[in-house]
Coordinates of C-alpha atoms in Angstrom, one line a residue:
C144 CA -15.4 0.4 27.2
G145 CA -18.2 0.1 29.8
F146 CA -19.4 -3.2 28.2
C147 CA -16.4 -5.2 27.3
Q148 CA -13.9 -3.5 29.7
R149 CA -11.3 -3.2 27.0
A150 CA -9.2 -0.1 26.4
D151 CA -8.1 -1.2 22.9
C152 CA -10.1 0.1 19.9
N153 CA -9.5 -1.7 16.6
P154 CA -12.2 0.0 14.5
E155 CA -12.3 -3.0 12.1
V156 CA -13.4 -5.2 15.0
L157 CA -15.0 -2.9 17.6
G158 CA -16.1 0.1 15.7
Q159 CA -15.4 3.6 17.1
L160 CA -14.9 4.2 20.8
C161 CA -17.7 6.7 21.8
C162 CA -16.9 8.8 24.9
Q163 CA -18.9 11.6 26.5
D164 CA -19.3 12.8 30.1
G165 CA -17.3 9.8 31.5
L166 CA -19.3 7.2 29.5
C167 CA -17.2 5.2 27.0
V168 CA -18.5 2.3 24.9
H169 CA -17.5 0.7 21.6
E170 CA -19.8 1.2 18.7
N171 CA -20.3 -2.6 18.0
C172 CA -20.8 -3.3 21.7
L173 CA -23.7 -0.9 21.6
Y174 CA -25.3 -2.4 18.5
H175 CA -25.2 -5.9 19.9
A176 CA -26.1 -5.3 23.6
S177 CA -29.1 -7.7 23.8
R178 CA -31.6 -5.5 25.6
L179 CA -30.5 -2.1 24.2
N180 CA -32.7 -0.4 21.7
Q181 CA -32.2 2.7 19.5
R182 CA -35.0 5.0 20.8
G183 CA -33.4 8.3 19.7
A184 CA -32.7 10.1 16.4
D185 CA -29.3 9.4 14.7
E186 CA -27.7 12.5 16.2
E187 CA -28.9 11.7 19.8
G188 CA -26.8 9.9 22.3
F189 CA -24.4 7.5 20.6
Y190 CA -25.8 6.5 17.1
G191 CA -29.4 6.9 18.5
F192 CA -28.8 5.0 21.7
L193 CA -29.8 7.3 24.5
F194 CA -27.5 7.8 27.5
P195 CA -30.0 6.7 30.1
D196 CA -30.7 3.5 28.2
I197 CA -27.0 2.8 27.9
Q198 CA -26.6 3.3 31.7
E199 CA -29.5 1.0 32.4
E200 CA -28.1 -1.7 30.2
L201 CA -24.7 -1.4 31.8
K202 CA -26.3 -2.0 35.2
R203 CA -28.3 -5.0 33.9
V204 CA -25.2 -6.8 32.5
A205 CA -22.8 -5.8 35.4
Q206 CA -23.1 -9.3 37.0
K207 CA -23.5 -11.4 33.8
R208 CA -20.3 -13.4 33.2
C209 CA -18.9 -14.0 29.8
C210 CA -18.9 -17.7 28.9
I211 CA -15.5 -17.2 27.2
C212 CA -13.4 -15.0 29.5
R213 CA -15.6 -15.5 32.7
Q214 CA -15.4 -11.8 33.4
P215 CA -18.6 -9.8 34.2
G216 CA -20.3 -7.3 31.9
A217 CA -21.3 -9.8 29.1
S218 CA -24.0 -8.0 27.1
V219 CA -24.3 -10.2 23.9
T220 CA -26.6 -13.2 24.0
C221 CA -26.8 -16.0 21.4
R222 CA -30.1 -15.8 19.6
A223 CA -30.4 -19.5 19.0
R224 CA -33.4 -21.1 20.7
R225 CA -32.6 -22.2 24.2
C226 CA -29.0 -21.3 24.0
P227 CA -27.8 -19.7 27.3
R228 CA -24.5 -18.4 26.1
T229 CA -23.7 -14.7 26.9
F230 CA -20.4 -13.0 26.0
H231 CA -18.6 -9.8 25.4
Y232 CA -18.6 -8.6 21.8
P233 CA -14.8 -8.8 21.3
C234 CA -14.6 -12.1 23.1
G235 CA -17.2 -13.5 20.7
S236 CA -15.2 -12.2 17.7
E237 CA -12.1 -14.0 18.9
R238 CA -14.0 -17.2 19.7
G239 CA -15.7 -17.4 16.3
C240 CA -19.2 -16.0 17.2
V241 CA -21.1 -14.2 14.5
S242 CA -22.9 -10.8 15.0
Q243 CA -25.0 -9.6 12.1
F244 CA -25.2 -5.9 11.1
F245 CA -28.6 -5.9 9.6
G246 CA -32.3 -6.4 10.6
E247 CA -32.4 -7.2 14.3
F248 CA -28.6 -7.2 14.7
K249 CA -28.7 -10.8 15.9
S250 CA -25.7 -12.5 17.5
F251 CA -24.9 -16.3 17.5
C252 CA -22.3 -18.3 19.5
W253 CA -19.7 -20.5 17.8
K254 CA -22.0 -23.5 17.9
H255 CA -25.1 -21.8 16.3
R256 CA -23.4 -19.3 14.0
P257 CA -24.5 -19.2 10.3
V258 CA -22.1 -21.1 8.0
Q259 CA -21.5 -21.2 4.3
R260 CA -22.8 -24.3 2.5
V261 CA -21.3 -23.6 -0.9
R262 CA -19.7 -26.4 -3.0
A263 CA -16.4 -25.2 -4.2
V264 CA -13.3 -27.1 -5.3
Q265 CA -9.9 -25.5 -4.7
Q266 CA -7.2 -25.8 -7.3
D267 CA -3.9 -26.6 -5.5
Q268 CA -3.4 -24.1 -2.7
T269 CA -5.9 -21.3 -2.9
L270 CA -4.8 -17.8 -1.9
C271 CA -6.9 -15.0 -0.4
L272 CA -7.8 -12.7 -3.2
I273 CA -7.0 -9.6 -1.1
C274 CA -3.8 -10.4 0.9
Q275 CA -2.5 -13.3 -1.3
E276 CA -1.9 -15.5 1.7
A277 CA -3.2 -19.1 2.0
V278 CA -6.8 -19.7 3.1
A279 CA -8.4 -22.8 4.6
E280 CA -9.3 -25.8 2.4
R281 CA -13.0 -25.2 2.9
P282 CA -15.3 -22.4 4.0
C283 CA -15.1 -21.8 7.8
Y284 CA -15.3 -18.9 10.2
D285 CA -12.0 -17.4 9.1
T286 CA -12.3 -18.3 5.4
L287 CA -15.2 -17.1 3.2
L288 CA -15.9 -17.2 -0.5
C289 CA -18.2 -15.5 -3.0
P290 CA -21.4 -17.5 -3.3
T291 CA -21.9 -16.4 -6.9
C292 CA -18.7 -17.3 -8.6
T293 CA -17.3 -19.7 -5.9
S294 CA -13.8 -18.7 -7.1
A295 CA -13.1 -15.7 -4.9
W296 CA -11.7 -16.8 -1.5
F297 CA -10.7 -14.5 1.3
H298 CA -10.0 -14.3 5.0
R299 CA -12.7 -12.8 7.1
H300 CA -10.6 -9.9 8.4
C301 CA -9.5 -9.1 4.8
I302 CA -13.0 -8.9 3.4
Q303 CA -14.2 -7.0 6.5
G304 CA -11.5 -4.4 5.9
Q305 CA -12.6 -4.1 2.3
A306 CA -16.3 -3.8 3.3
L307 CA -15.5 -0.9 5.7
R308 CA -13.6 0.9 2.9
S309 CA -16.0 0.2 0.1
A310 CA -19.2 0.5 2.1
L311 CA -22.7 -0.3 0.9
H312 CA -22.5 1.7 -2.3
H313 CA -19.4 0.0 -3.7
F314 CA -18.9 -3.3 -1.8
R315 CA -18.9 -6.3 -4.2
C316 CA -17.1 -9.5 -5.0
P317 CA -13.5 -8.5 -6.0
L318 CA -13.5 -11.1 -8.8
C319 CA -17.0 -11.5 -10.4
Q320 CA -18.2 -8.0 -9.3
D321 CA -21.6 -9.4 -8.1
M322 CA -23.1 -7.1 -5.5
V323 CA -26.6 -8.2 -4.6
T324 CA -26.0 -11.9 -3.7
F325 CA -22.5 -11.2 -2.4
Q326 CA -23.6 -8.5 0.0
A327 CA -26.6 -10.5 1.3
E328 CA -24.2 -13.5 2.0
M329 CA -21.6 -11.3 3.7
F330 CA -24.3 -9.6 5.9
R331 CA -25.5 -13.1 6.9
L332 CA -22.0 -14.2 7.9
G333 CA -21.5 -11.2 10.1
I334 CA -19.5 -8.8 7.8
K335 CA -20.2 -5.2 8.7
I336 CA -21.0 -3.1 5.6
P337 CA -21.6 0.6 6.5
D338 CA -24.4 2.4 4.8
R339 CA -22.4 5.3 3.4
D340 CA -20.3 6.1 0.4
A341 CA -16.8 4.6 0.0
A342 CA -14.0 5.9 2.1
W343 CA -12.2 7.2 -1.0
E344 CA -15.2 9.3 -2.0
E345 CA -15.6 11.0 1.4
D346 CA -14.0 14.2 2.6
G347 CA -12.9 15.2 -0.9
A348 CA -10.1 12.6 -0.8
F349 CA -9.8 12.8 -4.6
A350 CA -11.0 16.4 -5.1
D351 CA -7.7 17.4 -6.7
H352 CA -8.3 14.8 -9.4
Y353 CA -11.3 16.8 -10.6
Q354 CA -9.5 20.2 -10.8
R355 CA -8.8 21.3 -14.3
H356 CA -5.4 22.9 -15.2
S357 CA -5.9 26.6 -15.5
S358 CA -2.8 28.5 -16.5
C359 CA -0.7 29.3 -19.5
D360 CA 2.7 27.5 -19.3
T361 CA 4.5 29.1 -22.2
S362 CA 8.0 30.3 -21.4
Q363 CA 6.8 33.9 -21.9
C364 CA 3.1 34.6 -21.3
L365 CA 2.0 37.7 -23.2
C366 CA -1.4 38.2 -21.4
P367 CA -1.4 41.5 -19.5
L368 CA -3.9 40.0 -17.0
G369 CA -1.6 37.1 -16.1
R370 CA -1.2 33.4 -16.8
E371 CA -4.5 32.3 -15.3
E372 CA -6.6 34.6 -17.5
A373 CA -9.0 32.4 -19.5
E374 CA -11.5 33.9 -22.0
E375 CA -14.0 31.8 -23.8
N376 CA -13.0 33.4 -27.1
G377 CA -10.3 35.7 -28.4
P378 CA -6.5 35.9 -28.0
W379 CA -6.6 35.0 -24.3
R380 CA -8.5 31.8 -24.8
L381 CA -6.8 29.0 -22.8
L382 CA -6.2 25.7 -24.5
L383 CA -5.1 22.6 -22.6
C384 CA -2.9 19.9 -24.1
H385 CA -5.2 17.4 -25.6
S386 CA -2.9 14.5 -24.6
C387 CA -2.0 15.2 -21.0
G388 CA -4.2 18.1 -20.0
S389 CA -1.6 19.2 -17.5
R390 CA -0.2 22.2 -19.5
G391 CA -1.9 25.1 -21.2
T392 CA -1.3 28.0 -23.5
H393 CA -3.2 31.2 -24.5
Q394 CA -4.1 31.3 -28.1
R395 CA -1.8 34.3 -28.8
C396 CA 1.1 33.1 -26.6
S397 CA 1.6 30.1 -29.0
N398 CA 0.5 32.1 -32.1
L399 CA -2.5 29.9 -32.7
G400 CA -5.4 30.8 -35.0
E401 CA -8.9 31.3 -33.8
E402 CA -10.0 28.2 -35.7
V403 CA -7.6 26.0 -33.7
D404 CA -9.4 23.8 -31.1
S405 CA -6.6 21.3 -30.3
W406 CA -3.1 21.9 -29.0
E407 CA -0.3 19.7 -27.8
C408 CA 2.4 20.6 -25.3
C409 CA 6.1 20.0 -26.0
D410 CA 6.2 17.1 -23.6
C411 CA 3.6 15.2 -25.6
S412 CA 4.5 16.5 -29.1
D413 CA 6.9 14.4 -31.4
T414 CA 8.3 17.6 -33.0
G415 CA 8.2 20.2 -30.2
T416 CA 11.4 21.6 -28.8
G417 CA 10.3 24.2 -26.3
E418 CA 7.5 25.1 -23.9
G419 CA 4.2 26.0 -25.4
C420 CA 5.0 24.4 -28.8
S421 CA 1.9 23.5 -30.9

């Protein structure tokens, strides 16, 4: 990455590594470069950041040293008043800095970062609701809790992973299911919640779950047009098992009357002994 000089790319921390024509930068390094603005459309440059602007910002920060690792190229500046701290985005994440992914995309050093001021009492040793490992005794950078129910505790990296998978349309407290207050608090504390549908809804991940069974499964199908023939009415009307929906039969293949609207396969029937029994 031209900003942080790191080759690793953990998308949950750094976002995607964007590369074109020899220019490589992490997505989150782009969003939090202090003097870099999105002046293009979403499909231009990298996420609307134009290539000339990125090159100019790289030149500007080339001699700025990170207050954490002391290496040049620090592009993130703490937005607290009179705070001079500048750092690389991944260095800040490791040191406990908070970078927000809404509004002006502000970043804050470990001294000025937003904190949770929620009163909550743990019962014995509280576990992260997501990974079931122990959390800190009180809210801190690595341990967050739901501000609504104050009963759901989780590690920062655990809830960040859930936010990336659930995204804005589905991200909510895993315990009380609150969405509005929960999302606002997580945004404030630096959790990145992408504005898209959930990962499990994208790219047809569950498209096969919506496909209806469409063939006759009797041991001997009588239909001259084949097992997948499915008329709306008549002898080749296809009925699916009303219990499992994963087996079907033509009306004639199971000797069913026209008035029959419900059929049960042998796997689901208490009395059936062969395929296609009704």
